[in-house]
Coordinates of C-alpha atoms (C1' of nucleotides) in Angstrom, one line a residue:
Chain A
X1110 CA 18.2 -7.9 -11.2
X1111 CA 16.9 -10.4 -8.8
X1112 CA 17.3 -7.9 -6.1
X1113 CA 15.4 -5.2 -8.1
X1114 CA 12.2 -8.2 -7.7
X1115 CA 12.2 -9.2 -4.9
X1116 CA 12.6 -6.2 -2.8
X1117 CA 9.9 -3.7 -4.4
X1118 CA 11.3 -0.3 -3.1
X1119 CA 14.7 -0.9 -4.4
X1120 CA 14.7 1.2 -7.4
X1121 CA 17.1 4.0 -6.8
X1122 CA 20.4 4.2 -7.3
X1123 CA 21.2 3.2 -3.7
X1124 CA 23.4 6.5 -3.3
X1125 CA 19.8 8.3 -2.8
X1126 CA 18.1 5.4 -0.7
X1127 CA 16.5 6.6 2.3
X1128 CA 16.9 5.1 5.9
X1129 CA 13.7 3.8 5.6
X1130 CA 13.2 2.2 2.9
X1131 CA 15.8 0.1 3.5
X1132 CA 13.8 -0.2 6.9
X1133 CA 11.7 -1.7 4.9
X1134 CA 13.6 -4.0 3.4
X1135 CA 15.3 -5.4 6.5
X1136 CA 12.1 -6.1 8.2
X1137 CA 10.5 -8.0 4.9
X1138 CA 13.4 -10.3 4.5
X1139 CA 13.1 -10.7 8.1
X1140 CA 9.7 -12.0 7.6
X1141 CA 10.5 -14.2 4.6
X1142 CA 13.5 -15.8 6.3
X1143 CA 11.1 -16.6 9.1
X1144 CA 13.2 -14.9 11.6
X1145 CA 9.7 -13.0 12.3
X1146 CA 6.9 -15.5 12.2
X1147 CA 3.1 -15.4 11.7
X1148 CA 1.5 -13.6 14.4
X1149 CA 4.9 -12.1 16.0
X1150 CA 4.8 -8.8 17.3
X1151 CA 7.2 -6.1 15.8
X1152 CA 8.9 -4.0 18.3
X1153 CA 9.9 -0.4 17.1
X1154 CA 12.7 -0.4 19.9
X1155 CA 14.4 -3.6 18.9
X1156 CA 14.3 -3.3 15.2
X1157 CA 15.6 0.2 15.7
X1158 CA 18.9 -1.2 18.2
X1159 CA 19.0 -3.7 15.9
X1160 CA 19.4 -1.8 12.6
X1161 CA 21.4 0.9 14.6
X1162 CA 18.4 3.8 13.6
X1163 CA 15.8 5.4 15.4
X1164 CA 12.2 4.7 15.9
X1165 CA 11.2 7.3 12.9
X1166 CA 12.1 5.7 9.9
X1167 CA 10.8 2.0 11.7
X1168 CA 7.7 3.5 11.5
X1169 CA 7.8 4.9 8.3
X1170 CA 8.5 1.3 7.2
X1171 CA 5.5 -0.4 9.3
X1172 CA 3.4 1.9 7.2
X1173 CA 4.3 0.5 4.1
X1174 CA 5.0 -3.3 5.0
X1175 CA 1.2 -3.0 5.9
X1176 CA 0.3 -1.5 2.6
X1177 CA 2.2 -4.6 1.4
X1178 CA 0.1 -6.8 3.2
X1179 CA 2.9 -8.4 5.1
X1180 CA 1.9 -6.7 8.2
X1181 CA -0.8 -5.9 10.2
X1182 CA -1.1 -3.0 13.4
X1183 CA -3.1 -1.5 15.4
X1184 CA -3.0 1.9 17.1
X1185 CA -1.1 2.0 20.1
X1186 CA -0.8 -1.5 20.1
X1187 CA 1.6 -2.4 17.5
X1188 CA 2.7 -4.2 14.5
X1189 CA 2.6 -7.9 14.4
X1190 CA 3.5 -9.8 10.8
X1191 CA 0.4 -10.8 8.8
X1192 CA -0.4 -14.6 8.6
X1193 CA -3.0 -16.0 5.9
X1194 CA -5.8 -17.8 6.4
X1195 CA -6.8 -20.8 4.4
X1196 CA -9.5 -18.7 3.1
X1197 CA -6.6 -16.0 2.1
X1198 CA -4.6 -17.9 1.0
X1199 CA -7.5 -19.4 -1.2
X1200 CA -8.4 -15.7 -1.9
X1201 CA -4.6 -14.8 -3.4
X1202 CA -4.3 -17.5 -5.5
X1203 CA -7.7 -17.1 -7.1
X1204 CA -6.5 -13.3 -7.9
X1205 CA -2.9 -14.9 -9.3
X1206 CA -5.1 -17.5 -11.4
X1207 CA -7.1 -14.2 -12.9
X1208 CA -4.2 -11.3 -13.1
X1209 CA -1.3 -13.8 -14.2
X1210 CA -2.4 -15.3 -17.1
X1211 CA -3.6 -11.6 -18.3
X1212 CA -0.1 -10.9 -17.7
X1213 CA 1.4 -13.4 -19.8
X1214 CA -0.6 -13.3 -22.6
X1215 CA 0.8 -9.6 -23.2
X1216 CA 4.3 -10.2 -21.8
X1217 CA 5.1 -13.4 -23.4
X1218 CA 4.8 -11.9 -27.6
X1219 CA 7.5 -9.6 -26.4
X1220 CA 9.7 -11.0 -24.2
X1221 CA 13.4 -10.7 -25.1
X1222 CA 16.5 -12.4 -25.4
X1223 CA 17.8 -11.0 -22.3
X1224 CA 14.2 -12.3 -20.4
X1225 CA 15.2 -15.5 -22.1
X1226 CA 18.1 -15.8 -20.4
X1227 CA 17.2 -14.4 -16.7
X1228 CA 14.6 -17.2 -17.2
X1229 CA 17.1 -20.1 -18.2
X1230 CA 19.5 -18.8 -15.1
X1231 CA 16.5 -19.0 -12.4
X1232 CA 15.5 -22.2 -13.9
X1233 CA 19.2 -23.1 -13.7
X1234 CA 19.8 -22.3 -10.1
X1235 CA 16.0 -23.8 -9.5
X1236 CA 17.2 -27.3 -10.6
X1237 CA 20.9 -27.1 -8.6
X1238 CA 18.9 -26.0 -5.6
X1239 CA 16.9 -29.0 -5.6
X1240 CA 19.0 -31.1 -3.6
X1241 CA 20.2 -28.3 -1.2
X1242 CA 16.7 -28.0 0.3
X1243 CA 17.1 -24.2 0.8
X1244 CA 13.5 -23.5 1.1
X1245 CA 14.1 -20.0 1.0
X1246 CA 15.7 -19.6 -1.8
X1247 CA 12.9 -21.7 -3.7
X1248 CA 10.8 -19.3 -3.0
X1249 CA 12.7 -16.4 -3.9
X1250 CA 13.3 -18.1 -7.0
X1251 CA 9.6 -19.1 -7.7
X1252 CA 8.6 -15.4 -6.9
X1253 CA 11.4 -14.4 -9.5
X1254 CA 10.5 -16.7 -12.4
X1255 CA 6.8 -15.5 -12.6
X1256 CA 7.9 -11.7 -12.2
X1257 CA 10.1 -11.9 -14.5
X1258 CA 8.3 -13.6 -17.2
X1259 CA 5.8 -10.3 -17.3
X1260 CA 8.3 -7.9 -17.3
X1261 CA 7.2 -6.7 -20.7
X1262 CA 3.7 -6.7 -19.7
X1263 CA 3.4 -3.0 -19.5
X1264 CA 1.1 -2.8 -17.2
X1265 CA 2.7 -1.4 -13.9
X1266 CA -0.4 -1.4 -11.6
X1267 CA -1.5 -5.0 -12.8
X1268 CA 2.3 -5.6 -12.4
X1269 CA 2.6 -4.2 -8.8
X1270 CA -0.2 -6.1 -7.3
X1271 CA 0.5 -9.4 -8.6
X1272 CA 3.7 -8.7 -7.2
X1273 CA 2.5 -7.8 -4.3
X1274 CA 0.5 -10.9 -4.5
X1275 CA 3.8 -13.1 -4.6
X1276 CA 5.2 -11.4 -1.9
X1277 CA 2.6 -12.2 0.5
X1278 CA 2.5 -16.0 -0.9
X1279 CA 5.8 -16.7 -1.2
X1280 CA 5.9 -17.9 2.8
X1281 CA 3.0 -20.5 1.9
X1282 CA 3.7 -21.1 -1.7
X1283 CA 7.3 -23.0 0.0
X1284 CA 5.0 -25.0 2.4
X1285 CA 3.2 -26.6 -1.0
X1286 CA 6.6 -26.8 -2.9
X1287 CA 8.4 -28.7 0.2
X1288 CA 6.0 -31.4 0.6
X1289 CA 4.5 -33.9 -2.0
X1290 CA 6.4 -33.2 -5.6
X1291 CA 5.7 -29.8 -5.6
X1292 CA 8.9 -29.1 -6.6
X1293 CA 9.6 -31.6 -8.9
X1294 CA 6.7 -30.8 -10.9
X1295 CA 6.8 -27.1 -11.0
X1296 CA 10.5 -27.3 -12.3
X1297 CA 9.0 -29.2 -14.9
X1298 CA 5.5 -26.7 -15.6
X1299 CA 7.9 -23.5 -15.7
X1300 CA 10.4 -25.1 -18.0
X1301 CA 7.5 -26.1 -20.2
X1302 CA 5.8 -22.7 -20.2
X1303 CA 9.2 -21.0 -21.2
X1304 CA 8.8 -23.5 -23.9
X1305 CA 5.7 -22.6 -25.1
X1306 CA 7.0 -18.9 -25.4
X1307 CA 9.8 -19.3 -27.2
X1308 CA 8.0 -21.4 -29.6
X1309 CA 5.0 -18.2 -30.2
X1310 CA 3.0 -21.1 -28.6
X1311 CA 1.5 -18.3 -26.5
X1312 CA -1.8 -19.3 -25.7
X1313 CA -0.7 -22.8 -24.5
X1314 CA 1.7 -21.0 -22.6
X1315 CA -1.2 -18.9 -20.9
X1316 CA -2.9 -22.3 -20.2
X1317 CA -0.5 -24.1 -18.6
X1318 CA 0.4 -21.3 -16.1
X1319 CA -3.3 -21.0 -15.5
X1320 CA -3.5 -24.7 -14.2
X1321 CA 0.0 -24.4 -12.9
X1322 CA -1.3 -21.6 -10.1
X1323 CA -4.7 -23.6 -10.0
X1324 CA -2.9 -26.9 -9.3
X1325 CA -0.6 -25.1 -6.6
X1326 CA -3.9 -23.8 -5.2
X1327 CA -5.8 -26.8 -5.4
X1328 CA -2.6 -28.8 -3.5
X1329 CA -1.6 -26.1 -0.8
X1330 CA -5.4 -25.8 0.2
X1331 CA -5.8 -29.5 0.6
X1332 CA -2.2 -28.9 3.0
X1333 CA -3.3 -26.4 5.2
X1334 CA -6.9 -27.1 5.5
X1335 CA -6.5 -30.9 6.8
X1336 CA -3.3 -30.6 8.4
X1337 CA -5.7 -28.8 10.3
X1338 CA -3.1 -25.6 11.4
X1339 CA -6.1 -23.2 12.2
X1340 CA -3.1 -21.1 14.2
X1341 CA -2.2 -19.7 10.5
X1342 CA -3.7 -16.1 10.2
X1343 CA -3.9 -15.8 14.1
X1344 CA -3.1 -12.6 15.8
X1345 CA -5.9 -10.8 13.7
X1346 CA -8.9 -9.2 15.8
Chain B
X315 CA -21.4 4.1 6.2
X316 CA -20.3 5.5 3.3
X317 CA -17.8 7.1 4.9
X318 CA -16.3 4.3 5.9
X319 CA -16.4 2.9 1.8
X320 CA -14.9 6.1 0.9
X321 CA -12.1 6.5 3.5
X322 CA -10.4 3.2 3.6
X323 CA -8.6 4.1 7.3
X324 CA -11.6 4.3 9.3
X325 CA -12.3 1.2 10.3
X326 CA -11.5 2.0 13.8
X327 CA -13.6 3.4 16.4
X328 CA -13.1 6.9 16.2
X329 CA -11.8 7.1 19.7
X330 CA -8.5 5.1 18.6
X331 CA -8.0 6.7 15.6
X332 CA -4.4 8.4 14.7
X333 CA -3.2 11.8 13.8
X334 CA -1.8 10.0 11.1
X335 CA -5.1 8.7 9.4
X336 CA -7.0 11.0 9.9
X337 CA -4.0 13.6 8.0
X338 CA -4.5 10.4 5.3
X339 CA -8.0 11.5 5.2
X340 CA -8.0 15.0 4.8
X341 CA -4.9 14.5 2.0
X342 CA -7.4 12.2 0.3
X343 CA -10.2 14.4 0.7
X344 CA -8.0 17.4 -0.6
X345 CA -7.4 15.4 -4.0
X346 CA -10.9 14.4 -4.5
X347 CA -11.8 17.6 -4.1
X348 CA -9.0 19.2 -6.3
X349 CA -7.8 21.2 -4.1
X350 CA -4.8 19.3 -4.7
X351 CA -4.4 18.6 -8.7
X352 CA -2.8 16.6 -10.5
X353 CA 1.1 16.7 -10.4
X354 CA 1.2 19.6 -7.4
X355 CA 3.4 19.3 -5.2
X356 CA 2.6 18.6 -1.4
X357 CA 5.0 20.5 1.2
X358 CA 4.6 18.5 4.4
X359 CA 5.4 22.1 6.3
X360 CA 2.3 23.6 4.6
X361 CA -0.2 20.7 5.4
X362 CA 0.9 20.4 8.8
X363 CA 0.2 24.3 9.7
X364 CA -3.1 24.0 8.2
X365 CA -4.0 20.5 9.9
X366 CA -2.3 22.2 13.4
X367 CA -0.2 19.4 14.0
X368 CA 3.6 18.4 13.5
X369 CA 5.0 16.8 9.7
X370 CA 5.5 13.3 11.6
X371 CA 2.1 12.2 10.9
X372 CA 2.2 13.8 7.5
X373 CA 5.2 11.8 6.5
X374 CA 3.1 8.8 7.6
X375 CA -0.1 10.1 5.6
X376 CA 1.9 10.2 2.5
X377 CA 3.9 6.6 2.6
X378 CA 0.0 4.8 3.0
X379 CA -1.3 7.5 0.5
X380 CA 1.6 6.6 -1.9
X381 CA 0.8 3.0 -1.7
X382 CA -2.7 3.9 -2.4
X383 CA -1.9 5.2 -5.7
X384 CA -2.7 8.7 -5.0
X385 CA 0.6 10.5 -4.3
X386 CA 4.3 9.5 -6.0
X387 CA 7.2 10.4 -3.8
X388 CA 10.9 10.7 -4.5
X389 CA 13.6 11.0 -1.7
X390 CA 14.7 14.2 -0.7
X391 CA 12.3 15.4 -3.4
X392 CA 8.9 15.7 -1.5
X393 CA 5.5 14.0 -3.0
X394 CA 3.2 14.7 -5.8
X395 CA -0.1 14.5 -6.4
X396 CA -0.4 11.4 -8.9
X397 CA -2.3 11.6 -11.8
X398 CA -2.9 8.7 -14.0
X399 CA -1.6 8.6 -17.9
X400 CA -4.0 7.6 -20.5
X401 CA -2.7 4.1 -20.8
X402 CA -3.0 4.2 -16.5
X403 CA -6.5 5.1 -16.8
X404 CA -6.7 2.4 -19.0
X405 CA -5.2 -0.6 -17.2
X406 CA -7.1 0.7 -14.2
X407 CA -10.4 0.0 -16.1
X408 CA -9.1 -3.4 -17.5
X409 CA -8.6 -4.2 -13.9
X410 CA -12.2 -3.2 -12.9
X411 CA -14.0 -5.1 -15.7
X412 CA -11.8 -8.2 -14.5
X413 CA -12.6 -7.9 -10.9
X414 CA -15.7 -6.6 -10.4
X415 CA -17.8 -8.9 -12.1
X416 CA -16.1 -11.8 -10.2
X417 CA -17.3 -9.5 -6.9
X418 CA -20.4 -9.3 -7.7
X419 CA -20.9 -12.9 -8.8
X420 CA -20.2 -13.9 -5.4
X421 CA -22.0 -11.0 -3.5
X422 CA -24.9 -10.2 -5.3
X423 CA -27.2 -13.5 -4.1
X424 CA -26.0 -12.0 -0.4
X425 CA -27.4 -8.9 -0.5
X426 CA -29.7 -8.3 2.6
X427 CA -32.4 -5.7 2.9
X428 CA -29.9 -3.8 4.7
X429 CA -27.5 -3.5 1.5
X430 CA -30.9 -3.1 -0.8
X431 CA -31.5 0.2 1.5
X432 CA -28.3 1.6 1.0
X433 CA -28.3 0.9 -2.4
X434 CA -31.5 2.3 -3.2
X435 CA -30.8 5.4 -0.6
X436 CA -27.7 6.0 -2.9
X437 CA -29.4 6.4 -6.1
X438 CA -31.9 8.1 -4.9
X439 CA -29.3 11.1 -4.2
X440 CA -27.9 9.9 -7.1
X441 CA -30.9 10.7 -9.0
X442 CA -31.3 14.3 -7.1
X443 CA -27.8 15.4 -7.5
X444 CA -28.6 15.1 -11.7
X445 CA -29.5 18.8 -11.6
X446 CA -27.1 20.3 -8.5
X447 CA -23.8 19.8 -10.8
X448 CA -22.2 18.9 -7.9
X449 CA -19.9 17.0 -9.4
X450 CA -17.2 15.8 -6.6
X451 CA -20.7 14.3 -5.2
X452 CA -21.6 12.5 -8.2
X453 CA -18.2 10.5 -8.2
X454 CA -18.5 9.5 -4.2
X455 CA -21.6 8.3 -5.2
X456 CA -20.6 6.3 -7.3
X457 CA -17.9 5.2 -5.8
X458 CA -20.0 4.1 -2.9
X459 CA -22.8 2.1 -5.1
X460 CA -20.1 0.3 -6.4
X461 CA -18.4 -0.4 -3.3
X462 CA -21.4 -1.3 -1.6
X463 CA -22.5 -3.7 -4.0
X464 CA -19.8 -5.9 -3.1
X465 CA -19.9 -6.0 0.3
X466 CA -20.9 -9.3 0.5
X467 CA -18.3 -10.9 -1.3
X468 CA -16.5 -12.3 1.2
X469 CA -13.2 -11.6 -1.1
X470 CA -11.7 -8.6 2.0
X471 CA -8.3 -8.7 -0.3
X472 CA -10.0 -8.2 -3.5
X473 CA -12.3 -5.8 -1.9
X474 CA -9.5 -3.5 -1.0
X475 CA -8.0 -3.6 -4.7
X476 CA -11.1 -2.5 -6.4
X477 CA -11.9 0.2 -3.6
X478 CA -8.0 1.2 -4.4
X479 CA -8.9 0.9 -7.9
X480 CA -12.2 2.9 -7.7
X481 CA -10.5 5.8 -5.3
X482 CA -7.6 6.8 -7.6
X483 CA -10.1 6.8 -10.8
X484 CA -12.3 8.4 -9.5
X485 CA -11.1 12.0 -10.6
X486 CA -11.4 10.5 -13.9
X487 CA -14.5 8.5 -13.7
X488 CA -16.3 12.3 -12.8
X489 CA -14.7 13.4 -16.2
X490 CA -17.2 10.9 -17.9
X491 CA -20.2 12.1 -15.8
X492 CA -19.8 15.4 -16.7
X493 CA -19.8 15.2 -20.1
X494 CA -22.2 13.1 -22.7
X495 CA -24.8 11.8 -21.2
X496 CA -22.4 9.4 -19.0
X497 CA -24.7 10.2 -15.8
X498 CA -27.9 9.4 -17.2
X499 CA -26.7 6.9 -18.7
X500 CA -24.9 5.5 -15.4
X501 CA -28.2 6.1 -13.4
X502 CA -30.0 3.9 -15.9
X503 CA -27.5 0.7 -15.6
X504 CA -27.3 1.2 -11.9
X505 CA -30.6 1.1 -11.5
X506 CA -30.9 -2.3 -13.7
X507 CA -27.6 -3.9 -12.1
X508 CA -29.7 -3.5 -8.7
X509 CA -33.2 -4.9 -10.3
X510 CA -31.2 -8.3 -11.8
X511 CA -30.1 -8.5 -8.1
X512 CA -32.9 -8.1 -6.4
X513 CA -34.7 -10.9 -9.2
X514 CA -32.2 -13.2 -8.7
X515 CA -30.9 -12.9 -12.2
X516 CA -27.6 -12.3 -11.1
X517 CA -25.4 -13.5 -14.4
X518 CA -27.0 -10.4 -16.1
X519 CA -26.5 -8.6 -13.2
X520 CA -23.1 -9.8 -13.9
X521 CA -23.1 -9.1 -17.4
X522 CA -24.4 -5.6 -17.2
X523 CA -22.1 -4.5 -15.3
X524 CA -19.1 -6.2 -17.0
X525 CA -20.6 -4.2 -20.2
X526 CA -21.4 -1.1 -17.7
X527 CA -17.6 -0.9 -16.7
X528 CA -16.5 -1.3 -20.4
X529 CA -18.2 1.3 -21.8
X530 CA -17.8 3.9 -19.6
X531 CA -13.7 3.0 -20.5
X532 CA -14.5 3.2 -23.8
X533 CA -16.1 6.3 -23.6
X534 CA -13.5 7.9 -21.0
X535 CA -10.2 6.8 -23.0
X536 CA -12.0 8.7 -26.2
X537 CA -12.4 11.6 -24.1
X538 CA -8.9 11.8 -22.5
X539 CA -7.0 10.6 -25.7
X540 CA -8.6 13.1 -28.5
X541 CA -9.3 16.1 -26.3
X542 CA -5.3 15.7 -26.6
X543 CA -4.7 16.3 -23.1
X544 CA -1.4 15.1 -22.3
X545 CA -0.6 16.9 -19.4
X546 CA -2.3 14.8 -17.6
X547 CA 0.0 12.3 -15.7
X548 CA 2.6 14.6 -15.8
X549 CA 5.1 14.9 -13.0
X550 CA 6.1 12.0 -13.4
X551 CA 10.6 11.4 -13.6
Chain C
dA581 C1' 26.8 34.9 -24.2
dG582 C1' 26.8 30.5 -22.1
dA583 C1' 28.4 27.3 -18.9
dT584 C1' 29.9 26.3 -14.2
dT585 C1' 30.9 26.7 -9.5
dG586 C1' 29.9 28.1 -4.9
dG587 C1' 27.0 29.3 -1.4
dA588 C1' 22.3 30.8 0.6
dT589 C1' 17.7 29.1 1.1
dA590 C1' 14.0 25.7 1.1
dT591 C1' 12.6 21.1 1.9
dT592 C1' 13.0 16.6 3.2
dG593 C1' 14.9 12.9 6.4
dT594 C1' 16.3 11.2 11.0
dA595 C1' 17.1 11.5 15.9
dT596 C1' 15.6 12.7 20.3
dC597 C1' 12.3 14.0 23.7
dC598 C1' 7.8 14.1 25.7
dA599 C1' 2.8 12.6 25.9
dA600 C1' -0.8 9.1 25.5
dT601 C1' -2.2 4.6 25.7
dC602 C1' -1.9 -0.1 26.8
dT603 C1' -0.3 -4.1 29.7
dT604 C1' 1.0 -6.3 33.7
dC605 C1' 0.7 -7.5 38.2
dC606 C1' -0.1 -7.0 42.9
dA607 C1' -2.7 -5.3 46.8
dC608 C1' -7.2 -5.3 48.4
dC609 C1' -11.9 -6.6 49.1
dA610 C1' -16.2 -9.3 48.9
Chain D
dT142 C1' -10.7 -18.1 46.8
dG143 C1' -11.4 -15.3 43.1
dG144 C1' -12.2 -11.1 41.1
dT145 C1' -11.4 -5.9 40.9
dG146 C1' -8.9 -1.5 40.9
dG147 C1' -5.2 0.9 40.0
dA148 C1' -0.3 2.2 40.1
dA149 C1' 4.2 1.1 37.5
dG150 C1' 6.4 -0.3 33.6
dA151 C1' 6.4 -1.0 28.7
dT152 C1' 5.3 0.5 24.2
dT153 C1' 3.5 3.3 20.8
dG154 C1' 2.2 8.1 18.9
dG155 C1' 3.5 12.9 18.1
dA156 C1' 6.3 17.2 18.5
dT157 C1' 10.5 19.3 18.2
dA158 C1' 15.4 19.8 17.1
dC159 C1' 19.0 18.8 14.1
dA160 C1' 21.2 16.8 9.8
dA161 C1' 21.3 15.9 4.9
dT162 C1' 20.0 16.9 0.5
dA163 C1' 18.1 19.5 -3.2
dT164 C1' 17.1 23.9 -5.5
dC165 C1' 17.9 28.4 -6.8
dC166 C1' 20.7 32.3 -8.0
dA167 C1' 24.5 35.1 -8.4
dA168 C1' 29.4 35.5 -9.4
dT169 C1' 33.1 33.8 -12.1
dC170 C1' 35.4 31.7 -15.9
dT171 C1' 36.0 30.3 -20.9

DNA sequence: AGATTGGATATTGTATCCAATCTTCCACCA
DNA sequence: TGGTGGAAGATTGGATACAATATCCAATCT
């Protein structure tokens, strides 16, 4: 279930998966687990040895990692991954503090038990992963708590970008939740706004994940803007 | 320049440009024009005989055009032209009226004289094109004025999502020019959206076309839910 | 008759090969 | 000394060849 979030194209039954979507999939966990950084070039050839494929489907996956946003290319030139700048950053959550909330307000009347209980087990491995500082995986998990709580949004396209929107976050999102009490707090926030759903409490619920996003904004901006790291979003044009 | 508004790959020189984008193009173009329609089926063979060159590039085409909402592909299935359900169209006009006023809040008090031109210079054709019934025109056109008047939003990802957004209605959005009086109607507000810019008096500017956006929605889901035409969107698994 | 299996055909997916473009770096010259 | 031109290598883009999968249809069985 986790899985079926976090990596978009994974919604066939595996048996009729194609060589390269799961291209696809390689490279953007690649990029999340920082193995690619900002800015990096993407060689076809090395990916390709690498995964033990050909160039074809490598491309085929460049293609859609830049639809994703997570990379950027250039004819003849290449692929390099795609870094934010503080004013994309800015930019993303601004679009999170507009589309989410519209989310949850639909989502939240009808989520179910079963929603219920993927939430408790995020929140659950949330908390135990606090002391194990495995930044990764907090992001993964943050990523996975707001997808999941507007699953029964039913709105696919609103769905698919904010996703989309996570996605391309989530490497910036763990900068904020790493320093200060970032993650202290939003343990607490998305505890709360489960709260607040389970009670029908559902407009308080929309509030508070409206300021939670706003605060995360308001704090990763003040991060990357004075720690002055203008090197974030090179490798652009 | 509208070109470049209307085909989101050519933002490269021309000279650069790939076999693959430009097949991207000429897919797109083939939709708008209905050549393709709704829930067809593309053969990659076919395309690639009548664009002279081999499928690779057409597999490329279709991976960016599936991400733009245009085409659904399954593996070992081959791609179809996507059409958008009633409750689609929907959500895609809920995402408009959410987004585009918060473009044109930002752009509309940086509009040059430049942007005015083109502006004007597309309702002008607007205007003329009333009596040609040239109807794949009429939704290019507006496409473009809608594209153009955000131009100066500064927002590049949120630019892309409404251009998305405006591409893959815009089969639909020609539906509502046709019949009423949804062009005369849409020449009107157009025209005033652009005179509340050009005064300054950009929250009714705003306003306008918030309500502009709404209505033609309102009068589009009437259309395509009681002329009970449920084919559309079909083709889908 | 209706369902089912097997194979022929059509279509997509991947690998390999060749062409086009970019990058690097060194020789050469002012 | 410093800059310029231009091969040589590296890398991407596209075409072709081959493999895998799906679809269709006829023959067979119940």
């Amino acid at each position: 279930m986790l899985d079926r979030i976090l990596s978009p194209s994974r919604k066939q039954p595996l048996s009729r998966r194609t060589t390269s979507t799961t291209a696809a999939d390689e490279i953007r966990k690649k990029i999340f687990d920082g193995e690619l950084r900002d800015g990096q070039p993407i060689r076809q050839d090395i990916l390709a040895a690498e995964l033990g494929i050909s160039r074809t489907p490598i491309r085929e996956a460049l293609v859609q990692l830049e639809a994703e946003g997570l990379v950027r290319s250039e004819p003849h030139k290449g692929a390099v991954v795609a870094g934010l700048s503080p004013t994309e950053i800015e930019e993303t959550f601004e679009l999170r503090e507009l589309l989410e909330p519209m989310l949850l307000k639909t989502s939240a009347p009808r989520l179910t038990e079963e929603d219920f209980a993927e939430l408790a087990s995020i929140l659950k491995e949330y908390s135990g992963e606090l002391r194990t500082r495995n930044v990764r995986r907090w992001g993964e998990l943050n990523t996975a708590f707001h997808a999941t709580l507007y699953a029964r949004a039913d709105r696919p396209q609103t769905q698919a970008m904010v996703a989309r929107l996570l996605n391309s976050s989530d490497r910036y999102t763990r900068l904020q939740l790493v320093m200060t009490k970032g993650l202290r707090r939003a343990e607490a926030e998305h505890a709360l706004i489960v709260d607040y759903c389970r009670k029908g409490q559902f407009d308080q619920a929309v509030d508070l994940l409206r300021a939670h996003i706003h605060h995360v904004k308001t704090e990763l901006m003040r991060y990357v803007t004075k720690a002055n790291k203008p090197k974030a979003g090179a490798g652009r044009k």
